[in-house]
C-alpha cells in the first residue's frame, strides 16, 4: 500500500488537532506516514502513534524556526521523492499553503487547496464562491498535494507503534532567504481555537465595540469568539478572530451572529456552519435569510438574557 | 527599483458567480469582471513605495481580453505601465501553469526587485501562486504581510499568519499582502486621464517562450469532476424580541441540545 504523507502541524512538538484529522483521512487512502519537521519530536510521538501513523519521518533541527517555511518545503520534497507517496496532506493555513505551492513546483505535481473532505480514491470536496458551490476534483499529475481545512473530519484514534526514520537536515541557502526576526504568540484566551471550535459566537459593528455580551455568551456555551471585519477594522477585536474571506473559515455545529449584517465576504467564512442563530435589530438584514433561528432585537439585551437563561438551565 | 504588481481580473463577488457547464471552468463571460479586490492592496502598496522614492511600478496580468480592465484600473490608480499576457491556449490553466507563465513574464521584464501580489485571488482563492513564483524564480517569499518596510536593500515585514512574525528578506522578493496593510486609493480624474497614455504591452505565449501544450485545461495537473450549486439555506423561525428574546434563544439552543 502506498504511503500517504501527513505533514505534522505543531508548536515545539505540541501537535495541532488538524494533524490528527489528516491522519484519520490518510488511513482511508493508504498507509499514514507522518513527517515531523522542527524541534520537540519527543512531545509529539505519542499523539502521532495514537492517531495511526505507521511511520514517522523525523527531521529534527532547531534551524527550521529561524526561517519562514521554504526549508520545510525543501525537506518535505526530499522525503517525498524517496518515499514516493500517492498523496501529501497538509493543513490549510498560510504556512501549509506556501509549503503545498512550493512542493507542487518541486515535485511537478498537481495541488488542490482547502479541501473539506478527501475520499479513499483521492477525490476532494471543496466549497467555493463563498460557499455557493461544492466542487469535486482530483489531482491528475504526480503526487496528489492536498491542503485540508480544519474540522474536515472527526479525528479517530487507531493506536500504532510507528517505525521512526531519522532524516538528516541540510537546508540550502536558497531556502534561507526569509528570516524570522521575531515571533509573537497570540495571547491565550482560555477559549477554544476559533477554527476548531464546535460553537462560535461572533459580534459585528452592531456591538458598538462592546464585546462583553458576546464573550459571556460564548463562555456560557463553551464556544470561541469571532468578529466581522467591521468590528476588527474598528479595533474592537483582534484580527486573528476575524471570520470571513480574509479572516478564518469556520464550520462549527453552531454559529451565532450578533450585530452582523451578512455581507458576502463574511458569509464566505461561516456559510457551512451546521446551525446558524442570528440576533440583529434590523429585520431586513440579509443574514436572517441564512438563520435557522433569529431574533429581531438589540443584541445587548438579547445576548445578556440568553446567557442568564443558559446559566440557569445549566444549574 | 523595479516593482511588478500582479493583478487578476475576476468575476465580481457581488454578482451571481458560476461555472461553464461544458468544462467546469469559471464563468468569466456571464458575470461582470473587476480587478480582484485583494489585489488593490498590492497595487496601493506598490504605489506607496513609488510615491516615496524611485520605483517603477509595472502591473502584470494573465487572462482573456477582458483582463485588460485589471491593468487599466491599476494604471488609473497610478502604476506606470502594464503587461497583459493573453493567449487562447491559456483557457483553463491551473495555478501551476499560471505561475509558470507569470514567472516567464517577470523574467522577460528583467531585473525585477520586488513582486507584490494579493493574499488570494477572490475567485480561485488558492493563495499558492505567490509561493510558486518564488520557488520558480528563486526569490525570497513572504506571504500574508500586514506591514511592509524597506531598509538597507532589505524588506522587513510583519506577517499576520497563525502567529505574528517579523520577517526580513533580501531582494529580490515576492510579497503577498493582506487587506490589513493599507487603504487602497480610488483613481482620481487626473489618474484616469493619465492612464490613457500609459504603455501596455500584450504578450502571447510565443513571446514568452512558453510551450502552449504545457498550459491550459488539457495540461492542468488537477481536474474538476463535478460542480454542484449548494442548496440555499432555508430560513427558520424569526421572532421579534418582546422582552423575552434571550429566553427564546436559550429555548431554541436547548431544543437543539446545545445546552
Ligand atoms: C476584499 C474584502 C474582504 C473582506 N473580508 C471580510 C471578512 O473576512 N470578514 C468580514 O466579516 N467582512 C469582510 N469584508 C467586509 C464586508 O464586506 C462587510 O463590510 C462587513 O462584513 C460588515 O461587518 P458587519 O456586518 O459587522 O457591519 P454592518 O454591515 O455595518 O452590519 C452591522 C449590523 O448590526 C446591526 N446592529 C446594529 N446595532 C445593533 C444592535 N444594538 N443590536 C443588534 N444588531 C445591531 C445592524 O442592523 C447591521 O445589520 C470584506 C470586504 C472586502 C472588500
Ligand atoms: N492570472 C493572474 N494574473 C495576475 N496575477 C495573478 C493571476 N493569478 C494569480 N495572481 C496573483 O496571485 C495572487 C494569489 O492568487 P491565487 O494563488 O490564485 O489565490 C493574486 O492575488 C494575484 O496577485
Coordinates of C-alpha atoms and ligand atoms in Angstrom, one line a residue:
Chain A
X1 CA 0.0 0.0 0.0
X2 CA 1.4 3.4 -0.9
X3 CA 2.3 5.8 1.8
X4 CA 0.2 9.0 2.5
X5 CA 2.5 11.7 3.9
X6 CA 0.9 13.9 6.6
X7 CA 2.9 17.0 7.4
X8 CA 2.7 17.4 11.2
X9 CA 1.5 20.9 12.3
X10 CA 2.9 21.5 15.7
X11 CA 4.4 24.1 18.1
X12 CA 7.5 22.7 19.7
X13 CA 6.1 19.2 19.5
X14 CA 2.6 20.1 20.6
X15 CA 0.6 18.6 17.8
X16 CA -2.4 20.5 16.5
X17 CA -5.7 18.9 16.2
X18 CA -5.8 19.3 12.4
X19 CA -2.9 16.8 12.2
X20 CA -5.0 14.1 13.9
X21 CA -7.7 14.9 11.3
X22 CA -5.2 14.5 8.5
X23 CA -4.0 11.1 9.9
X24 CA -7.6 10.0 10.1
X25 CA -8.2 10.9 6.5
X26 CA -4.8 9.3 5.4
X27 CA -5.9 6.0 6.9
X28 CA -8.8 5.8 4.4
X29 CA -6.4 6.2 1.5
X30 CA -3.3 4.3 2.3
X31 CA -0.6 3.9 4.9
X32 CA -0.3 7.1 7.0
X33 CA 3.2 8.3 7.4
X34 CA 3.8 11.5 9.4
X35 CA 6.5 13.9 8.6
X36 CA 7.8 15.8 11.6
X37 CA 10.0 18.9 10.9
X38 CA 11.4 21.2 13.6
X39 CA 12.1 20.5 17.2
X40 CA 10.3 18.8 20.1
X41 CA 9.6 15.4 18.5
X42 CA 9.6 13.6 21.9
X43 CA 6.4 15.5 22.8
X44 CA 4.7 14.7 19.5
X45 CA 5.5 10.9 19.4
X46 CA 2.5 9.7 21.4
X47 CA -0.1 11.7 19.6
X48 CA 1.2 10.5 16.2
X49 CA 1.1 6.9 17.4
X50 CA -2.4 7.2 18.9
X51 CA -3.8 8.5 15.6
X52 CA -2.4 5.8 13.5
X53 CA 0.9 7.0 11.9
X54 CA 2.5 3.7 10.7
X55 CA 5.8 5.5 10.1
X56 CA 7.2 8.8 11.2
X57 CA 9.9 10.7 9.2
X58 CA 11.7 12.7 11.8
X59 CA 13.8 15.7 10.6
X60 CA 14.7 17.4 13.9
X61 CA 16.5 20.7 13.7
X62 CA 16.1 24.0 15.5
X63 CA 17.1 25.7 12.3
X64 CA 13.5 25.4 10.8
X65 CA 12.3 28.1 13.3
X66 CA 14.8 30.7 12.0
X67 CA 13.1 31.0 8.6
X68 CA 9.6 31.0 7.0
X69 CA 8.6 27.7 5.6
X70 CA 10.8 27.3 2.5
X71 CA 13.1 24.9 4.4
X72 CA 10.0 22.8 5.3
X73 CA 9.1 22.5 1.7
X74 CA 12.6 21.6 0.8
X75 CA 12.9 18.7 3.3
X76 CA 9.4 17.5 2.7
X77 CA 10.1 17.3 -1.1
X78 CA 13.3 15.4 -0.3
X79 CA 11.4 12.9 1.8
X80 CA 8.6 12.6 -0.8
X81 CA 11.0 11.9 -3.6
X82 CA 12.3 8.8 -1.8
X83 CA 9.0 7.7 -0.2
X84 CA 7.0 8.1 -3.4
X85 CA 3.7 8.6 -1.6
X86 CA 0.5 8.7 -3.5
X87 CA -0.5 11.9 -1.7
X88 CA 0.8 14.5 0.7
X89 CA -1.7 16.1 3.1
X90 CA -1.0 19.5 4.6
X91 CA -3.1 21.7 6.9
X92 CA -4.9 24.5 5.0
X93 CA -3.4 27.6 6.7
X94 CA -1.0 30.3 5.4
X95 CA 2.2 28.2 6.1
X96 CA 0.6 25.0 4.8
X97 CA -0.4 26.7 1.5
X98 CA 3.1 28.0 0.9
X99 CA 4.5 24.6 1.5
X100 CA 2.0 23.0 -0.8
X101 CA 2.6 25.6 -3.6
X102 CA 6.4 25.1 -3.4
X103 CA 6.0 21.3 -3.3
X104 CA 3.8 21.3 -6.4
X105 CA 6.6 23.0 -8.4
X106 CA 9.4 20.9 -6.9
X107 CA 7.6 17.6 -7.4
X108 CA 5.9 18.6 -10.7
X109 CA 2.6 17.6 -9.2
X110 CA -0.9 18.9 -9.1
X111 CA -2.2 20.7 -6.0
X112 CA -5.7 21.2 -4.5
X113 CA -6.2 23.6 -1.6
X114 CA -8.9 24.0 1.0
X115 CA -10.4 20.5 0.7
X116 CA -13.2 19.9 3.2
X117 CA -13.1 16.2 2.5
X118 CA -10.9 13.6 0.7
X119 CA -12.2 10.3 -0.5
X120 CA -10.3 7.0 -0.4
X121 CA -9.7 7.4 -4.2
X122 CA -8.3 10.9 -3.6
X123 CA -11.3 12.8 -4.9
X124 CA -11.5 16.0 -3.0
X125 CA -14.5 18.1 -2.0
X126 CA -14.2 21.9 -1.8
X127 CA -16.6 24.7 -1.0
X128 CA -16.1 27.6 -3.4
X129 CA -17.6 31.0 -4.3
X130 CA -18.4 32.0 -0.7
X131 CA -19.9 28.5 -0.1
X132 CA -22.2 28.8 -3.1
X133 CA -20.9 25.7 -4.8
X134 CA -19.4 22.3 -3.9
X135 CA -16.6 21.2 -6.2
X136 CA -15.2 17.6 -6.6
X137 CA -11.8 17.5 -8.0
X138 CA -8.7 15.3 -8.3
X139 CA -5.0 15.6 -9.0
X140 CA -4.0 14.0 -12.3
X141 CA -0.3 14.5 -12.3
X142 CA 2.4 13.3 -9.9
X143 CA 1.8 13.1 -6.2
X144 CA -1.6 14.5 -5.1
X145 CA -0.8 17.5 -2.9
X146 CA -3.8 18.5 -0.9
X147 CA -4.3 21.1 1.8
X148 CA -7.2 20.2 4.1
X149 CA -9.3 22.6 6.1
X150 CA -9.6 22.2 9.9
X151 CA -12.7 20.2 11.0
X152 CA -12.9 18.2 7.8
X153 CA -13.4 15.0 9.8
X154 CA -13.7 13.9 13.4
X155 CA -10.3 12.5 14.5
X156 CA -10.4 8.8 15.3
X157 CA -7.7 7.2 17.3
X158 CA -6.0 4.0 16.0
X159 CA -3.1 3.1 18.2
X160 CA 0.1 2.0 16.3
X161 CA 3.8 1.7 17.1
X162 CA 5.3 3.8 14.3
X163 CA 8.6 3.0 12.7
X164 CA 10.8 6.1 13.1
X165 CA 13.1 7.1 10.3
X166 CA 15.6 9.9 11.1
X167 CA 16.1 12.3 8.2
X168 CA 19.3 14.3 8.1
X169 CA 18.6 18.0 7.6
X170 CA 20.5 20.2 5.3
X171 CA 18.9 23.4 4.3
X172 CA 20.0 25.2 1.1
X173 CA 20.9 28.9 1.1
X174 CA 18.1 29.5 -1.3
X175 CA 15.6 28.3 1.3
X176 CA 17.0 30.7 3.9
X177 CA 16.0 33.9 2.2
X178 CA 13.2 34.9 4.5
X179 CA 14.5 35.1 8.1
X180 CA 12.2 35.3 11.1
X181 CA 13.5 38.0 13.4
X182 CA 10.7 37.8 16.0
X183 CA 7.7 35.7 16.7
X184 CA 4.8 36.8 19.0
X185 CA 2.5 34.0 20.0
X186 CA -1.1 35.1 20.4
X187 CA -2.2 35.7 24.0
X188 CA -4.1 32.7 25.4
X189 CA -7.8 33.4 25.8
X190 CA -8.7 30.2 27.6
X191 CA -11.4 29.7 24.9
X192 CA -11.3 27.0 22.2
X193 CA -9.3 27.7 19.0
X194 CA -11.7 29.6 16.5
X195 CA -11.3 27.2 13.6
X196 CA -11.6 24.1 15.8
X197 CA -14.5 25.2 18.0
X198 CA -17.8 23.4 17.9
X199 CA -19.6 26.7 18.8
X200 CA -18.7 30.2 17.7
X201 CA -20.3 33.4 18.8
X202 CA -19.4 36.4 16.6
X203 CA -20.0 40.1 17.0
X204 CA -20.1 42.8 14.4
X205 CA -20.5 46.5 14.1
X206 CA -23.8 46.2 16.0
X207 CA -21.9 45.6 19.2
X208 CA -20.8 49.2 19.1
X209 CA -17.4 48.0 20.4
X210 CA -18.9 46.2 23.5
X211 CA -17.8 42.5 23.1
X212 CA -18.6 41.7 26.8
X213 CA -22.1 40.2 26.0
X214 CA -20.6 38.2 23.0
X215 CA -17.8 36.8 25.2
X216 CA -20.2 36.0 28.0
X217 CA -22.5 34.0 25.7
X218 CA -19.5 32.2 24.2
X219 CA -18.3 31.2 27.7
X220 CA -21.7 30.0 28.7
X221 CA -21.8 27.7 25.7
X222 CA -18.1 26.8 25.9
X223 CA -17.5 28.4 22.5
X224 CA -15.0 30.6 20.7
X225 CA -15.4 34.3 19.9
X226 CA -15.4 35.6 16.3
X227 CA -15.8 39.1 14.8
X228 CA -16.8 40.7 11.5
X229 CA -14.2 42.7 9.6
X230 CA -16.1 45.9 10.6
X231 CA -15.5 45.1 14.2
X232 CA -11.9 44.2 13.6
X233 CA -11.2 47.3 11.5
X234 CA -12.7 49.4 14.3
X235 CA -10.1 48.0 16.6
X236 CA -12.7 46.3 18.8
X237 CA -11.4 42.8 18.5
X238 CA -8.1 41.2 17.3
X239 CA -7.7 40.4 13.6
X240 CA -6.9 36.8 14.5
X241 CA -10.6 36.4 15.4
X242 CA -12.0 37.7 12.0
X243 CA -14.4 35.4 10.3
X244 CA -14.7 35.6 6.5
X245 CA -12.9 35.8 3.2
X246 CA -9.8 37.5 4.6
X247 CA -10.1 36.0 8.1
X248 CA -10.8 32.5 9.2
X249 CA -13.2 30.0 7.8
X250 CA -15.3 28.3 10.5
X251 CA -17.6 25.4 10.1
X252 CA -18.9 24.8 13.6
X253 CA -22.0 22.9 14.8
X254 CA -23.5 26.3 16.0
X255 CA -22.7 29.8 14.7
X256 CA -24.3 32.8 16.5
X257 CA -24.0 36.1 14.6
X258 CA -24.8 39.2 16.7
X259 CA -24.9 42.6 15.1
X260 CA -23.6 41.3 11.8
X261 CA -25.4 42.2 8.5
X262 CA -24.2 39.2 6.5
X263 CA -22.0 40.6 3.7
X264 CA -20.8 38.0 1.1
X265 CA -17.3 38.3 2.5
X266 CA -18.5 37.4 5.9
X267 CA -20.7 34.6 4.7
X268 CA -17.7 33.1 2.9
X269 CA -16.3 32.3 6.3
X270 CA -19.3 30.8 8.0
X271 CA -21.7 29.6 5.4
X272 CA -21.1 25.9 6.0
X273 CA -21.9 26.1 9.7
X274 CA -24.4 23.4 10.8
X275 CA -26.9 25.6 12.7
X276 CA -27.0 29.4 12.4
X277 CA -28.6 31.7 15.0
X278 CA -28.9 35.5 14.3
X279 CA -29.5 38.4 16.6
X280 CA -29.9 41.7 14.7
X281 CA -32.1 44.8 15.3
X282 CA -32.8 45.2 11.6
X283 CA -35.4 42.6 10.4
X284 CA -34.2 43.3 6.8
X285 CA -30.5 42.3 7.5
X286 CA -29.5 39.8 4.8
X287 CA -28.0 37.4 7.4
X288 CA -31.5 36.5 8.5
X289 CA -32.0 34.6 5.2
X290 CA -29.4 32.0 6.5
X291 CA -30.8 31.8 10.0
X292 CA -32.2 28.6 11.5
X293 CA -33.4 30.7 14.3
X294 CA -33.4 34.5 14.6
X295 CA -34.3 37.3 16.9
X296 CA -35.0 40.8 15.7
X297 CA -33.8 42.8 18.6
X298 CA -31.0 44.6 20.4
X299 CA -28.1 42.3 20.9
X300 CA -27.0 43.8 24.2
X301 CA -30.2 42.8 25.9
X302 CA -30.9 39.6 24.0
X303 CA -27.4 38.1 24.4
X304 CA -27.4 39.1 28.2
X305 CA -30.7 37.4 28.7
X306 CA -29.8 34.4 26.7
X307 CA -26.6 34.0 28.8
X308 CA -28.5 34.3 32.1
X309 CA -31.1 31.8 30.9
X310 CA -28.4 29.3 29.8
X311 CA -26.6 29.6 33.1
X312 CA -29.9 29.0 34.9
X313 CA -30.7 25.9 32.8
X314 CA -27.2 24.5 33.4
X315 CA -28.0 24.9 37.1
Chain B
X1 CA 13.7 49.8 -8.1
X2 CA 11.5 47.8 -10.4
X3 CA 8.3 46.6 -8.8
X4 CA 5.9 44.2 -10.5
X5 CA 2.4 44.1 -9.1
X6 CA 0.3 41.1 -10.1
X7 CA -3.3 41.9 -10.8
X8 CA -6.0 39.4 -11.6
X9 CA -9.3 40.1 -13.3
X10 CA -12.1 38.1 -11.6
X11 CA -15.8 37.8 -11.7
X12 CA -17.4 40.3 -9.3
X13 CA -18.1 38.5 -5.9
X14 CA -21.2 40.7 -5.5
X15 CA -22.7 39.1 -8.7
X16 CA -24.1 35.6 -9.1
X17 CA -20.9 33.7 -9.9
X18 CA -20.9 30.3 -11.6
X19 CA -19.2 27.8 -13.9
X20 CA -19.1 26.9 -17.6
X21 CA -21.2 23.8 -18.0
X22 CA -19.0 22.3 -20.7
X23 CA -15.7 22.2 -18.9
X24 CA -16.3 23.3 -15.3
X25 CA -14.1 26.3 -15.7
X26 CA -15.0 29.6 -14.0
X27 CA -17.6 31.6 -16.0
X28 CA -15.7 34.7 -16.9
X29 CA -18.1 35.9 -19.7
X30 CA -21.5 35.7 -18.0
X31 CA -20.5 37.8 -15.0
X32 CA -19.0 41.3 -14.8
X33 CA -15.3 41.2 -14.1
X34 CA -13.4 43.5 -11.8
X35 CA -9.8 43.9 -10.5
X36 CA -9.7 41.3 -7.7
X37 CA -10.3 43.5 -4.6
X38 CA -7.5 41.8 -2.7
X39 CA -5.0 42.9 -5.5
X40 CA -5.9 46.6 -4.9
X41 CA -4.0 46.3 -1.7
X42 CA -0.9 45.1 -3.6
X43 CA -1.2 48.0 -6.1
X44 CA -1.6 50.5 -3.3
X45 CA 1.5 49.2 -1.5
X46 CA 3.5 49.4 -4.7
X47 CA 2.3 52.9 -5.3
X48 CA 3.2 54.0 -1.8
X49 CA 6.8 52.8 -2.5
X50 CA 6.9 54.6 -5.8
X51 CA 5.4 57.8 -4.2
X52 CA 8.1 57.9 -1.6
X53 CA 11.1 57.0 -3.8
X54 CA 12.5 55.8 -7.0
X55 CA 10.3 52.9 -8.1
X56 CA 8.9 51.9 -11.4
X57 CA 5.6 50.1 -10.9
X58 CA 4.5 47.6 -13.7
X59 CA 1.1 45.9 -13.4
X60 CA 1.0 42.4 -14.9
X61 CA -2.0 40.2 -15.6
X62 CA -2.6 36.9 -17.3
X63 CA -6.1 36.4 -18.6
X64 CA -8.5 36.7 -21.5
X65 CA -9.2 40.0 -23.4
X66 CA -11.3 41.4 -20.6
X67 CA -8.4 41.1 -18.1
X68 CA -7.0 44.3 -19.7
X69 CA -9.5 46.0 -17.4
X70 CA -7.4 45.0 -14.4
X71 CA -4.4 46.6 -16.0
X72 CA -6.4 49.8 -16.8
X73 CA -7.6 50.1 -13.3
X74 CA -4.0 49.7 -11.9
X75 CA -2.8 52.4 -14.3
X76 CA -5.6 54.7 -13.2
X77 CA -4.6 54.2 -9.6
X78 CA -1.0 55.1 -10.6
X79 CA 1.0 52.2 -12.0
X80 CA 3.4 53.4 -14.7
X81 CA 2.9 50.7 -17.3
X82 CA 1.2 47.3 -17.8
X83 CA 1.7 43.9 -19.3
X84 CA -1.2 41.7 -20.5
X85 CA -0.4 38.1 -21.1
X86 CA -3.2 36.8 -23.3
X87 CA -3.4 33.6 -25.4
X88 CA -6.2 31.3 -26.4
X89 CA -4.2 28.4 -25.2
X90 CA -4.3 29.7 -21.6
X91 CA -8.0 28.9 -21.0
X92 CA -8.4 26.6 -18.1
X93 CA -4.9 26.9 -16.7
X94 CA -4.3 25.7 -13.2
X95 CA -2.2 27.5 -10.6
X96 CA 0.9 25.6 -11.5
X97 CA 0.6 26.8 -15.1
X98 CA -0.4 30.3 -14.1
X99 CA 2.8 30.6 -12.0
X100 CA 4.9 29.3 -14.9
X101 CA 3.5 31.9 -17.3
X102 CA 3.8 34.8 -14.7
X103 CA 7.3 33.7 -13.8
X104 CA 8.2 33.8 -17.5
X105 CA 6.7 37.3 -17.8
X106 CA 8.7 38.6 -14.8
X107 CA 11.9 37.1 -16.2
X108 CA 11.3 38.8 -19.5
X109 CA 10.8 42.1 -17.8
X110 CA 14.2 41.6 -16.2
X111 CA 15.9 43.0 -13.1
X112 CA 12.7 42.9 -11.1
X113 CA 13.4 43.6 -7.4
X114 CA 10.0 43.1 -5.9
X115 CA 6.9 41.3 -6.9
X116 CA 3.8 42.3 -5.0
X117 CA 0.6 40.2 -5.1
X118 CA -2.7 39.9 -3.3
X119 CA -3.2 37.4 -0.5
X120 CA -5.5 35.3 -2.6
X121 CA -7.5 35.8 -5.8
X122 CA -11.2 36.3 -5.0
X123 CA -12.2 33.6 -7.5
X124 CA -9.8 30.6 -7.3
X125 CA -8.6 31.8 -3.9
X126 CA -5.8 29.3 -3.5
X127 CA -3.1 31.6 -2.2
X128 CA -0.5 29.5 -3.8
X129 CA 0.6 31.5 -6.9
X130 CA 3.0 33.8 -5.0
X131 CA 4.8 30.9 -3.3
X132 CA 5.0 29.0 -6.6
X133 CA 6.5 32.1 -8.3
X134 CA 9.1 32.5 -5.5
X135 CA 10.0 28.8 -6.0
X136 CA 10.4 29.2 -9.8
X137 CA 12.2 32.5 -9.7
X138 CA 14.5 31.7 -6.7
X139 CA 13.2 34.8 -5.0
X140 CA 12.5 35.2 -1.2
X141 CA 8.9 34.9 -0.3
X142 CA 6.9 36.5 2.5
X143 CA 3.2 35.8 2.4
X144 CA 0.3 37.4 4.2
X145 CA 2.1 40.7 5.0
X146 CA 0.2 43.3 7.1
X147 CA 3.0 45.8 7.2
X148 CA 6.0 46.3 4.8
X149 CA 9.1 48.4 5.1
X150 CA 12.5 48.8 3.4
X151 CA 15.9 49.4 4.8
X152 CA 19.4 48.7 3.5
X153 CA 18.2 46.8 0.5
X154 CA 16.1 44.5 2.6
X155 CA 12.4 44.1 3.1
X156 CA 11.1 43.8 6.6
X157 CA 7.6 42.7 7.1
X158 CA 5.0 42.0 9.8
X159 CA 3.3 38.8 8.8
X160 CA -0.2 38.1 10.0
X161 CA -0.4 34.4 9.7
X162 CA -1.1 32.0 12.6
X163 CA 1.2 33.9 14.9
X164 CA 2.6 37.4 14.3
X165 CA 6.0 37.3 12.8
X166 CA 8.6 39.9 12.0
X167 CA 10.5 38.8 8.9
X168 CA 13.4 40.1 6.9
X169 CA 14.4 39.2 3.4
X170 CA 16.9 40.4 0.9
X171 CA 15.7 41.4 -2.6
X172 CA 14.5 40.1 -5.0
X173 CA 11.4 39.0 -3.2
X174 CA 7.8 38.1 -3.7
X175 CA 5.5 39.6 -1.1
X176 CA 1.8 38.9 -0.8
X177 CA -0.2 41.4 1.2
X178 CA -3.4 41.2 3.2
X179 CA -6.3 43.7 3.4
X180 CA -4.8 44.9 6.7
X181 CA -1.9 46.6 5.1
X182 CA -3.4 49.9 3.7
X183 CA -6.4 51.6 2.3
X184 CA -6.4 51.4 -1.5
X185 CA -6.9 54.7 -3.2
X186 CA -9.6 55.4 -5.8
X187 CA -8.4 56.6 -9.2
X188 CA -8.6 60.4 -9.4
X189 CA -9.9 62.2 -12.5
X190 CA -6.3 63.1 -13.3
X191 CA -5.3 59.5 -12.8
X192 CA -8.0 58.3 -15.2
X193 CA -6.9 60.7 -17.9
X194 CA -3.2 60.0 -17.5
X195 CA -3.8 56.2 -17.7
X196 CA -4.9 56.5 -21.3
X197 CA -1.4 57.5 -22.4
X198 CA 0.4 54.8 -20.4
X199 CA 2.1 52.0 -22.2
X200 CA 0.6 48.5 -22.1
X201 CA 2.4 45.5 -23.8
X202 CA 0.5 42.5 -24.9
X203 CA 2.4 39.2 -24.8
X204 CA 1.5 35.8 -26.2
X205 CA 2.9 32.5 -25.0
X206 CA 5.2 32.6 -28.0
X207 CA 6.6 36.0 -26.8
X208 CA 7.4 34.3 -23.5
X209 CA 8.8 31.2 -25.0
X210 CA 6.3 29.1 -23.1
X211 CA 5.1 25.9 -24.8
X212 CA 1.3 26.2 -25.5
X213 CA 1.0 22.5 -24.8
X214 CA 2.2 22.9 -21.2
X215 CA -0.7 25.2 -20.1
X216 CA -4.4 25.4 -20.4
X217 CA -7.2 23.0 -19.4
X218 CA -5.8 19.9 -21.1
X219 CA -2.4 20.3 -19.5
X220 CA -3.8 21.1 -16.0
X221 CA -2.5 18.9 -13.2
X222 CA -5.8 18.7 -11.5
X223 CA -9.3 18.3 -12.9
X224 CA -12.7 19.3 -11.7
X225 CA -15.0 16.4 -11.9
X226 CA -18.3 17.9 -10.6
X227 CA -19.7 21.2 -9.6
X228 CA -22.9 21.4 -7.6
X229 CA -24.7 24.5 -6.6
X230 CA -25.2 24.4 -2.8
X231 CA -28.8 24.4 -1.9
X232 CA -29.9 27.7 -0.5
X233 CA -30.2 27.6 3.3
X234 CA -33.9 27.6 4.3
X235 CA -34.8 30.3 6.7
X236 CA -36.0 29.0 10.0
X237 CA -38.2 30.8 12.6
X238 CA -37.6 34.5 13.1
X239 CA -39.1 36.1 16.2
X240 CA -39.2 39.8 17.3
X241 CA -37.8 40.5 20.8
X242 CA -40.7 41.4 23.1
X243 CA -38.6 41.3 26.3
X244 CA -38.1 37.6 26.1
X245 CA -35.8 37.3 23.0
X246 CA -32.9 35.9 25.1
X247 CA -35.1 33.3 26.7
X248 CA -36.3 32.2 23.2
X249 CA -32.7 31.9 22.0
X250 CA -31.9 29.7 25.1
X251 CA -35.0 27.6 24.5
X252 CA -34.0 27.1 20.9
X253 CA -30.5 26.1 21.8
X254 CA -31.7 23.7 24.5
X255 CA -34.1 22.2 21.9
X256 CA -31.1 21.6 19.6
X257 CA -29.2 20.1 22.5
X258 CA -26.5 22.8 22.6
X259 CA -27.1 23.3 26.3
Ligands
LIG1 C1 -11.8 42.4 0.0 C2 -12.8 42.4 1.1 C3 -12.6 41.4 2.1 C4 -13.5 41.3 3.2 N1 -13.3 40.3 4.1 C5 -14.2 40.2 5.1 C6 -14.1 39.2 6.1 O1 -13.2 38.4 6.0 N2 -15.0 39.2 7.1 C7 -16.0 40.1 7.2 O2 -16.8 40.0 8.2 N3 -16.1 41.1 6.4 C8 -15.2 41.2 5.3 N4 -15.3 42.2 4.5 C9 -16.3 43.3 4.8 C10 -17.7 43.1 4.5 O3 -17.9 43.5 3.1 C11 -18.6 43.9 5.4 O4 -18.3 45.3 5.3 C12 -18.5 43.5 6.9 O5 -18.7 42.1 7.0 C13 -19.6 44.2 7.7 O6 -19.5 43.9 9.0 P1 -20.8 44.0 10.0 O7 -21.8 43.0 9.5 O8 -20.3 43.8 11.4 O9 -21.2 45.5 9.8 P2 -22.5 46.1 9.1 O10 -22.7 45.7 7.7 O11 -22.4 47.6 9.4 O12 -23.7 45.5 9.9 C14 -23.9 45.8 11.3 C15 -25.3 45.1 11.6 O13 -25.5 45.3 13.0 C16 -26.9 45.5 13.2 N5 -27.0 46.2 14.5 C17 -26.6 47.5 14.8 N6 -26.8 47.8 16.1 C18 -27.3 46.7 16.7 C19 -27.8 46.3 18.0 N7 -27.7 47.2 19.0 N8 -28.3 45.1 18.2 C20 -28.4 44.2 17.1 N9 -28.0 44.5 15.9 C21 -27.5 45.7 15.7 C22 -27.3 46.3 12.0 O14 -28.7 46.2 11.8 C23 -26.5 45.7 10.9 O15 -27.2 44.6 10.3 C24 -14.5 42.3 3.4 C25 -14.7 43.3 2.4 C26 -13.8 43.3 1.3 C27 -14.0 44.4 0.3
LIG2 N1 -3.9 35.2 -13.8 C1 -3.3 36.0 -12.9 N2 -2.8 37.2 -13.4 C2 -2.1 38.0 -12.5 N3 -1.9 37.8 -11.2 C3 -2.4 36.6 -10.7 C4 -3.1 35.7 -11.5 N4 -3.4 34.6 -10.8 C5 -3.0 34.9 -9.5 N5 -2.4 36.1 -9.5 C6 -1.7 36.8 -8.3 O1 -1.5 35.8 -7.3 C7 -2.3 36.1 -6.1 C8 -2.8 34.9 -5.5 O2 -3.6 34.2 -6.4 P1 -4.1 32.7 -6.0 O3 -3.0 31.8 -5.7 O4 -4.9 32.3 -7.3 O5 -5.0 32.9 -4.8 C9 -3.4 37.1 -6.6 O6 -3.9 37.9 -5.6 C10 -2.7 37.8 -7.7 O7 -1.9 38.9 -7.2

